[in-house]
CSV table of C-alpha atoms in Angstrom, one decimal:
chain,number,residue,atom,x,y,z
A,295,MET,CA,-63.4,30.8,-67.5
A,296,THR,CA,-60.4,32.6,-68.9
A,297,ALA,CA,-58.5,35.5,-67.4
A,298,ASN,CA,-60.4,37.8,-69.7
A,299,GLY,CA,-63.7,36.7,-68.3
A,300,PRO,CA,-65.7,38.3,-65.5
A,301,LEU,CA,-65.4,37.4,-61.9
A,302,CYS,CA,-67.0,34.1,-61.3
A,303,GLY,CA,-67.9,32.4,-58.1
A,304,PRO,CA,-70.5,30.0,-56.6
A,305,GLY,CA,-74.1,30.5,-57.0
A,306,VAL,CA,-76.7,29.7,-59.6
A,307,PRO,CA,-77.2,32.2,-62.5
A,308,GLY,CA,-80.6,33.9,-62.1
A,309,ASP,CA,-80.9,33.0,-58.4
A,310,PRO,CA,-82.5,36.1,-56.9
A,311,ASP,CA,-80.7,35.5,-53.6
A,312,VAL,CA,-77.2,35.7,-55.2
A,313,VAL,CA,-76.0,39.2,-55.8
A,314,GLU,CA,-72.9,40.3,-57.6
A,315,ILE,CA,-71.5,42.1,-54.6
A,316,ALA,CA,-72.1,41.8,-50.9
A,317,ALA,CA,-70.4,44.2,-48.4
A,318,LEU,CA,-70.4,43.8,-44.6
A,319,GLY,CA,-69.4,46.5,-42.2
A,320,GLU,CA,-70.4,49.5,-40.1
A,321,SER,CA,-72.2,52.4,-41.7
A,322,LEU,CA,-72.5,55.7,-39.9
A,323,VAL,CA,-74.4,58.9,-40.2
A,324,THR,CA,-71.9,61.6,-41.1
A,325,PHE,CA,-72.0,65.3,-40.3
A,326,VAL,CA,-69.9,67.6,-42.6
A,327,PRO,CA,-69.5,71.3,-41.9
A,328,SER,CA,-71.7,73.5,-44.0
A,329,ALA,CA,-68.8,76.1,-44.1
A,330,PRO,CA,-65.0,75.9,-43.9
A,331,GLY,CA,-63.4,75.8,-40.5
A,332,GLY,CA,-62.7,73.6,-37.6
A,333,LEU,CA,-65.3,71.6,-35.7
A,334,ALA,CA,-65.3,74.2,-32.9
A,335,GLU,CA,-66.0,77.0,-35.3
A,336,VAL,CA,-68.5,76.0,-37.9
A,337,PRO,CA,-72.1,76.9,-37.0
A,338,SER,CA,-73.9,74.0,-38.7
A,339,PHE,CA,-73.5,70.6,-40.4
A,340,GLU,CA,-75.0,68.7,-43.2
A,341,ARG,CA,-76.1,65.1,-42.7
A,342,GLY,CA,-74.9,62.3,-44.9
A,343,ILE,CA,-74.0,58.7,-44.8
A,344,GLY,CA,-70.7,57.0,-44.6
A,345,GLY,CA,-69.0,53.6,-44.1
A,346,ALA,CA,-66.4,52.0,-46.2
A,347,GLU,CA,-68.2,48.9,-47.1
A,348,SER,CA,-71.7,50.4,-47.7
A,349,ASN,CA,-70.0,53.1,-49.8
A,350,VAL,CA,-68.7,50.4,-52.1
A,351,ALA,CA,-72.1,48.7,-52.2
A,352,CYS,CA,-73.8,52.0,-53.0
A,353,ALA,CA,-71.4,52.9,-55.8
A,354,LEU,CA,-71.7,49.5,-57.4
A,355,ALA,CA,-75.5,49.6,-57.2
A,356,ALA,CA,-75.4,53.1,-58.8
A,357,ALA,CA,-73.2,51.7,-61.6
A,358,GLY,CA,-75.9,49.0,-62.3
A,359,HIS,CA,-74.7,46.0,-60.3
A,360,SER,CA,-76.8,44.0,-57.8
A,361,ALA,CA,-75.4,44.8,-54.4
A,362,ARG,CA,-76.2,43.9,-50.8
A,363,TRP,CA,-75.1,45.5,-47.5
A,364,ILE,CA,-75.0,43.5,-44.3
A,365,GLY,CA,-74.6,45.3,-41.0
A,366,ARG,CA,-76.3,46.3,-37.7
A,367,VAL,CA,-77.8,49.7,-36.8
A,368,GLY,CA,-79.6,50.9,-33.7
A,369,ALA,CA,-83.3,50.9,-33.4
A,370,ASP,CA,-83.2,54.7,-33.7
A,371,GLY,CA,-83.8,57.4,-36.2
A,372,PHE,CA,-80.2,57.5,-37.4
A,373,GLY,CA,-80.4,53.7,-38.1
A,374,ALA,CA,-83.6,54.2,-40.0
A,375,HIS,CA,-82.0,57.0,-42.0
A,376,LEU,CA,-79.0,54.8,-42.9
A,377,VAL,CA,-81.1,51.9,-44.1
A,378,ASP,CA,-83.4,54.1,-46.1
A,379,ALA,CA,-80.6,56.1,-47.7
A,380,ILE,CA,-78.5,53.1,-48.6
A,381,GLY,CA,-81.6,51.3,-49.9
A,382,ALA,CA,-82.4,54.3,-52.1
A,383,TYR,CA,-79.2,53.5,-54.1
A,384,GLY,CA,-80.7,50.2,-55.0
A,385,VAL,CA,-78.8,48.2,-52.4
A,386,ASP,CA,-80.5,45.2,-50.8
A,387,VAL,CA,-80.7,46.1,-47.1
A,388,ALA,CA,-82.9,43.2,-46.0
A,389,SER,CA,-80.1,41.6,-44.0
A,390,VAL,CA,-79.4,44.7,-41.9
A,391,ALA,CA,-80.3,44.0,-38.2
A,392,ARG,CA,-81.7,46.5,-35.7
A,393,ASP,CA,-80.2,46.5,-32.2
A,394,PRO,CA,-82.7,47.7,-29.6
A,395,GLU,CA,-79.9,48.2,-27.0
A,396,ARG,CA,-77.1,50.0,-28.8
A,397,PRO,CA,-77.1,53.2,-30.9
A,398,THR,CA,-76.2,53.8,-34.5
A,399,GLY,CA,-72.7,55.2,-34.9
A,400,ILE,CA,-72.2,58.8,-36.0
A,401,TYR,CA,-69.2,61.0,-36.7
A,402,PHE,CA,-68.4,64.6,-37.4
A,403,ARG,CA,-65.5,65.6,-39.7
A,404,THR,CA,-64.0,68.6,-41.5
A,405,ALA,CA,-63.7,68.5,-45.2
A,406,GLY,CA,-59.9,68.5,-45.6
A,407,ASP,CA,-57.6,65.7,-46.4
A,408,ARG,CA,-57.8,62.8,-43.8
A,409,PHE,CA,-54.0,63.0,-43.3
A,410,GLY,CA,-53.7,66.8,-43.3
A,411,GLU,CA,-52.8,68.7,-40.2
A,412,ASP,CA,-56.0,70.6,-40.1
A,413,HIS,CA,-58.3,67.6,-40.5
A,414,GLU,CA,-60.5,66.7,-37.6
A,415,VAL,CA,-62.7,63.7,-37.0
A,416,ALA,CA,-64.9,63.1,-34.0
A,417,TYR,CA,-66.3,59.6,-33.8
A,418,TYR,CA,-69.3,58.6,-31.7
A,419,ARG,CA,-69.2,54.9,-32.4
A,420,ALA,CA,-67.9,53.2,-29.3
A,421,GLY,CA,-70.5,50.7,-28.2
A,422,SER,CA,-72.4,51.1,-31.4
A,423,ALA,CA,-74.8,48.4,-32.8
A,424,ALA,CA,-72.2,47.5,-35.5
A,425,SER,CA,-69.4,47.0,-33.0
A,426,ALA,CA,-71.5,44.2,-31.5
A,427,MET,CA,-71.6,42.2,-34.7
A,428,THR,CA,-70.6,38.6,-34.1
A,429,VAL,CA,-70.7,35.3,-36.0
A,430,ASP,CA,-74.0,34.5,-34.1
A,431,ASN,CA,-76.0,37.7,-34.9
A,432,VAL,CA,-75.0,38.4,-38.5
A,433,ASP,CA,-76.7,36.8,-41.5
A,434,LEU,CA,-73.8,34.7,-42.8
A,435,ALA,CA,-75.8,33.1,-45.5
A,436,ALA,CA,-76.6,36.5,-47.0
A,437,ALA,CA,-73.0,37.5,-46.8
A,438,ARG,CA,-72.0,34.4,-48.7
A,439,ALA,CA,-74.7,34.5,-51.4
A,440,CYS,CA,-72.8,36.6,-53.8
A,441,ARG,CA,-70.1,36.5,-56.4
A,442,VAL,CA,-67.8,38.9,-54.5
A,443,LEU,CA,-67.8,39.6,-50.7
A,444,HIS,CA,-66.2,42.9,-49.9
A,445,LEU,CA,-64.7,43.5,-46.4
A,446,SER,CA,-62.4,46.0,-44.9
A,447,GLY,CA,-59.9,46.3,-42.0
A,448,ILE,CA,-62.2,48.9,-40.3
A,449,THR,CA,-64.5,46.1,-39.2
A,450,ALA,CA,-61.7,44.2,-37.6
A,451,ALA,CA,-60.8,47.2,-35.4
A,452,LEU,CA,-64.3,47.6,-33.9
A,453,SER,CA,-64.3,44.7,-31.4
A,454,GLU,CA,-63.1,41.2,-30.8
A,455,GLY,CA,-66.5,39.9,-32.0
A,456,CYS,CA,-66.1,41.7,-35.3
A,457,ARG,CA,-62.6,40.4,-35.6
A,458,ASP,CA,-63.8,36.8,-35.1
A,459,LEU,CA,-66.6,37.5,-37.7
A,460,LEU,CA,-64.0,38.5,-40.3
A,461,ARG,CA,-61.9,35.5,-39.5
A,462,GLU,CA,-65.0,33.3,-40.1
A,463,LEU,CA,-65.8,34.9,-43.4
A,464,THR,CA,-62.2,34.8,-44.7
A,465,ALA,CA,-61.6,31.2,-43.6
A,466,PRO,CA,-61.0,28.8,-46.5
A,467,ARG,CA,-64.2,26.8,-47.1
A,468,ALA,CA,-66.1,25.1,-49.9
A,469,GLY,CA,-68.4,27.6,-51.7
A,470,ARG,CA,-66.7,30.7,-50.3
A,471,PRO,CA,-67.3,33.7,-52.6
A,472,LEU,CA,-64.4,35.7,-54.0
A,473,LEU,CA,-63.1,37.8,-51.2
A,474,SER,CA,-62.2,41.4,-51.7
A,475,PHE,CA,-60.4,43.1,-48.8
A,476,ASP,CA,-59.5,46.7,-48.4
A,477,VAL,CA,-56.9,47.1,-45.7
A,478,ASN,CA,-58.3,50.5,-44.7
A,479,HIS,CA,-56.1,51.1,-41.6
A,480,ARG,CA,-57.6,53.6,-39.2
A,481,PRO,CA,-55.1,54.0,-36.4
A,482,GLY,CA,-57.6,55.8,-34.1
A,483,LEU,CA,-59.9,52.8,-34.0
A,484,TRP,CA,-57.3,50.2,-32.9
A,485,ARG,CA,-56.7,49.5,-29.3
A,486,GLY,CA,-53.3,48.0,-28.5
A,487,SER,CA,-50.6,47.0,-31.0
A,488,ASP,CA,-52.1,44.1,-32.8
A,489,GLY,CA,-53.5,46.0,-35.7
A,490,PRO,CA,-50.7,45.3,-38.2
A,491,ARG,CA,-50.6,41.6,-37.4
A,492,VAL,CA,-54.4,41.2,-37.7
A,493,LEU,CA,-54.6,43.2,-41.0
A,494,LEU,CA,-51.8,41.2,-42.5
A,495,GLU,CA,-53.5,38.0,-41.5
A,496,LEU,CA,-56.8,39.0,-43.1
A,497,ALA,CA,-55.2,40.4,-46.2
A,498,ARG,CA,-53.3,37.2,-46.8
A,499,ARG,CA,-56.6,35.2,-46.7
A,500,ALA,CA,-58.3,37.3,-49.4
A,501,ASP,CA,-58.4,36.8,-53.1
A,502,LEU,CA,-58.2,40.5,-54.0
A,503,VAL,CA,-56.5,43.1,-51.8
A,504,PHE,CA,-56.5,46.9,-52.0
A,505,VAL,CA,-53.9,48.8,-49.9
A,506,GLY,CA,-52.3,52.2,-50.1
A,507,ASP,CA,-48.5,52.4,-50.2
A,508,ASP,CA,-48.6,54.9,-47.4
A,509,GLU,CA,-50.6,52.6,-45.1
A,510,ALA,CA,-48.4,49.6,-46.0
A,511,HIS,CA,-45.5,51.7,-44.8
A,512,ARG,CA,-47.2,52.8,-41.6
A,513,LEU,CA,-48.4,49.3,-40.9
A,514,TRP,CA,-45.6,47.0,-42.0
A,515,GLY,CA,-42.7,49.2,-42.8
A,516,LEU,CA,-42.9,48.4,-46.5
A,517,ARG,CA,-41.7,50.7,-49.2
A,518,GLY,CA,-42.8,50.4,-52.8
A,519,ALA,CA,-45.4,48.3,-54.5
A,520,HIS,CA,-43.2,45.3,-55.1
A,521,ALA,CA,-42.4,45.0,-51.4
A,522,VAL,CA,-46.1,45.0,-50.7
A,523,ARG,CA,-46.6,42.2,-53.2
A,524,GLN,CA,-43.8,40.2,-51.6
A,525,ALA,CA,-45.5,40.5,-48.2
A,526,LEU,CA,-48.8,39.4,-49.7
A,527,PRO,CA,-48.0,36.5,-52.0
A,528,GLU,CA,-51.3,34.6,-51.4
A,529,PRO,CA,-54.0,36.8,-53.0
A,530,ALA,CA,-54.6,36.4,-56.7
A,531,VAL,CA,-54.5,40.1,-57.2
A,532,VAL,CA,-53.0,42.9,-55.0
A,533,VAL,CA,-53.7,46.5,-55.9
A,534,VAL,CA,-51.3,49.1,-54.4
A,535,LYS,CA,-52.7,52.6,-54.5
A,536,ARG,CA,-50.1,55.4,-54.8
A,537,GLY,CA,-52.4,58.4,-54.4
A,538,ALA,CA,-52.1,61.1,-57.1
A,539,GLU,CA,-49.3,59.0,-58.7
A,540,GLY,CA,-51.6,56.2,-59.7
A,541,ALA,CA,-51.9,52.5,-58.8
A,542,THR,CA,-50.1,49.2,-59.5
A,543,ALA,CA,-51.8,45.8,-59.7
A,544,PHE,CA,-50.1,42.5,-59.4
A,545,GLY,CA,-52.1,39.5,-60.6
A,546,THR,CA,-51.9,36.0,-62.1
A,547,GLY,CA,-52.7,35.8,-65.7
A,548,THR,CA,-55.0,32.7,-65.5
A,549,GLY,CA,-58.2,31.8,-63.7
A,550,LEU,CA,-57.6,30.7,-60.1
A,551,ARG,CA,-59.6,28.0,-58.4
A,552,GLY,CA,-59.5,29.1,-54.8
A,553,ALA,CA,-61.4,28.1,-51.6
A,554,GLY,CA,-64.7,28.6,-53.3
A,555,ALA,CA,-66.6,26.2,-55.5
A,556,GLY,CA,-66.2,28.3,-58.7
A,557,THR,CA,-63.3,29.4,-60.7
A,558,VAL,CA,-62.2,33.0,-59.9
A,559,ALA,CA,-61.2,34.8,-63.0
A,560,LEU,CA,-59.2,37.6,-61.4
A,561,GLY,CA,-56.4,37.6,-63.9
A,562,SER,CA,-55.0,40.5,-65.8
A,563,GLY,CA,-56.7,40.0,-69.1
A,564,SER,CA,-55.2,40.1,-72.6
A,565,GLY,CA,-52.8,42.8,-73.5
A,566,ASP,CA,-51.2,43.1,-70.0
A,567,ARG,CA,-47.5,42.5,-69.8
A,568,GLY,CA,-46.4,39.9,-67.3
A,569,SER,CA,-43.3,39.2,-65.4
A,570,GLY,CA,-42.4,36.0,-63.6
A,571,SER,CA,-43.7,35.2,-60.2
A,572,GLY,CA,-42.2,32.2,-58.5
A,573,GLY,CA,-44.6,29.3,-58.4
A,574,ARG,CA,-47.7,31.3,-59.5
A,575,GLY,CA,-47.3,31.0,-63.2
A,576,ALA,CA,-47.4,34.2,-65.3
A,577,GLU,CA,-47.9,37.3,-63.2
A,578,ALA,CA,-48.9,40.6,-64.7
A,579,VAL,CA,-47.6,43.9,-63.2
A,580,VAL,CA,-49.7,46.8,-64.5
A,581,SER,CA,-49.3,50.4,-63.4
A,582,VAL,CA,-51.7,53.2,-64.4
A,583,PRO,CA,-51.2,56.9,-63.5
A,584,ALA,CA,-54.1,58.8,-62.0
A,585,PRO,CA,-55.7,61.6,-63.9
A,586,VAL,CA,-55.2,65.1,-62.5
A,587,VAL,CA,-58.1,65.9,-60.2
A,588,GLU,CA,-59.3,69.2,-58.7
A,589,VAL,CA,-59.9,67.9,-55.2
A,590,VAL,CA,-62.9,69.2,-53.3
A,591,ALA,CA,-62.6,66.7,-50.3
A,592,ALA,CA,-60.2,63.9,-50.0
A,593,VAL,CA,-62.6,61.4,-48.4
A,594,GLY,CA,-64.3,58.4,-49.9
A,595,ALA,CA,-61.8,58.1,-52.7
A,596,GLY,CA,-60.5,54.7,-51.6
A,597,ASP,CA,-63.9,53.2,-51.4
A,598,ALA,CA,-64.8,54.6,-54.8
A,599,PHE,CA,-61.6,53.3,-56.3
A,600,ALA,CA,-62.5,49.8,-55.0
A,601,ALA,CA,-66.0,50.0,-56.4
A,602,GLY,CA,-64.7,51.2,-59.8
A,603,PHE,CA,-62.2,48.4,-60.0
A,604,LEU,CA,-64.7,45.8,-58.9
A,605,SER,CA,-67.2,47.0,-61.4
A,606,ALA,CA,-64.8,46.6,-64.3
A,607,ALA,CA,-63.6,43.2,-62.9
A,608,LEU,CA,-67.2,41.9,-62.7
A,609,ARG,CA,-67.5,42.9,-66.4
A,610,GLY,CA,-64.4,41.1,-67.4
A,611,LEU,CA,-62.4,44.1,-68.5
A,612,PRO,CA,-58.6,43.9,-68.6
A,613,MET,CA,-56.4,45.0,-65.7
A,614,ARG,CA,-55.5,48.3,-67.2
A,615,ASP,CA,-59.1,49.2,-67.6
A,616,ARG,CA,-59.9,48.0,-64.1
A,617,LEU,CA,-57.4,50.4,-62.7
A,618,ARG,CA,-58.6,53.2,-64.9
A,619,HIS,CA,-62.2,52.7,-63.8
A,620,GLY,CA,-60.9,52.7,-60.2
A,621,HIS,CA,-59.3,56.1,-60.9
A,622,LEU,CA,-62.4,57.5,-62.5
A,623,ALA,CA,-64.6,56.5,-59.7
A,624,ALA,CA,-62.1,57.9,-57.2
A,625,ALA,CA,-62.1,61.2,-59.2
A,626,ALA,CA,-65.9,61.3,-58.8
A,627,ALA,CA,-65.6,61.0,-55.0
A,628,LEU,CA,-62.8,63.6,-54.8
A,629,THR,CA,-64.7,66.2,-56.6
A,630,VAL,CA,-67.7,66.3,-54.2
A,631,PRO,CA,-67.8,67.3,-50.5
A,632,GLY,CA,-69.4,64.1,-49.2
A,633,ASP,CA,-68.3,60.4,-48.9
A,634,LEU,CA,-70.5,59.3,-51.8
A,635,ALA,CA,-70.6,60.6,-55.4
A,636,VAL,CA,-72.6,59.7,-58.4
A,637,PRO,CA,-70.3,57.6,-60.6
A,638,PRO,CA,-69.8,58.5,-64.2
A,639,ALA,CA,-72.2,56.9,-66.6
A,640,ARG,CA,-70.9,53.5,-67.7
A,641,HIS,CA,-70.6,54.4,-71.4
A,642,ARG,CA,-68.7,57.5,-70.5
A,643,ALA,CA,-66.4,55.8,-68.1
A,644,ASP,CA,-65.8,53.1,-70.7
A,645,ARG,CA,-64.9,55.7,-73.3
A,646,LEU,CA,-62.5,57.5,-71.0
A,647,ALA,CA,-60.9,54.2,-69.9
A,648,ALA,CA,-60.3,53.3,-73.5
A,649,LEU,CA,-58.3,56.4,-74.3
A,650,ASP,CA,-54.8,55.9,-75.6
A,651,ASP,CA,-52.0,56.5,-73.1
A,652,GLY,CA,-51.3,60.0,-74.4
A,653,ALA,CA,-54.9,61.2,-74.1
A,654,TRP,CA,-55.3,59.5,-70.7
A,655,GLY,CA,-52.2,61.4,-69.5
A,656,THR,CA,-53.8,64.7,-70.3
A,657,LEU,CA,-57.1,64.0,-68.6
A,658,ARG,CA,-58.2,66.7,-66.1
A,659,LEU,CA,-61.3,66.3,-63.9
A,660,GLY,CA,-62.9,68.9,-61.8
A,661,PRO,CA,-66.2,69.4,-59.8
A,662,GLY,CA,-69.2,68.5,-61.9
A,663,TRP,CA,-67.4,66.3,-64.4
A,664,THR,CA,-69.8,63.5,-63.9
A,665,GLY,CA,-72.9,65.6,-64.2
A,666,ALA,CA,-75.4,65.8,-67.1
A,667,ASP,CA,-74.2,69.2,-68.2
A,668,ALA,CA,-70.6,68.0,-68.4
A,669,ARG,CA,-71.6,65.0,-70.4
A,670,ALA,CA,-73.7,67.0,-72.8
A,671,ALA,CA,-70.8,69.5,-73.4
A,672,GLU,CA,-68.4,66.6,-74.1
A,673,GLU,CA,-70.7,64.6,-76.3
A,674,GLY,CA,-72.0,67.6,-78.3
A,675,PRO,CA,-75.4,67.9,-79.9
């Protein structure tokens, strides 16, 4: 498998139990204000679904990939709603367990930027069914029967049992799928001061890491994408997200045989310009600016970016296009009020990702840009 090829991992082609992407983590029922204002002021809320890992699974399923979500929900109405809603995206939810003793997590939030001064979030997830996930009560076989296993640092913050579960799934072992890890630091979920150490440990055990430059600074005191790469030398690919400025990916230019049984083709693809990386062979450093986006709600963009990048990687597209697909998926999430958005149709995303640098630099995306009317207007009669 060459660096230009799609992600490849263990599993038998055509095996119905092996999906392209499996994602493990907590999903919650979300309540978003039906009108602007603080949580104490708005009169009503609209129900939705949220959860970093299931968001990625839903977005990839909507983009035509086979996806599975593994988690735990309460034996309650909210849990049933989550399973039904996520399953409706085409995600395999057969490995989701129901906990008869613990509730499904929920949260309320305002629609503003997560890091804005006026943003409010009220979590009701302490003691949730998902926080009780352990190595013993999660379907590990289902989590490993995939080409890519996607995890996030949120799960590690939920409990010691969840932390041990992530350590088990990220441990080097024969047949391990390619591991995608989104650092996803949520300060309000961590108790004590060990969050930075744990997240660094897990990130260094992954094959592909997504991290924001802002959270890398908050967590580890790092400034700049190159400093992040130096702190994470082990992963084959590290993607540093720089918000509205864009994203930078560091990756080896050849296939990598990692802990799993199969060759992992995470490399940059042809046409990407490399720079030396001591001991790793050719290393590509690829930066892609983000398009200008008219933001409706700055939530869910990180999950969407990961899904867009993974979708392009699974299809064997070069690194530049993986980053561009990440930006386009993030733009879809940023232009809707909820955590999940309908991704742009694959043919349309491919066409936008293939624009020359000049045209890409003038791209402007606003609410409704992924809808049928917008596509019809762009494509003409």
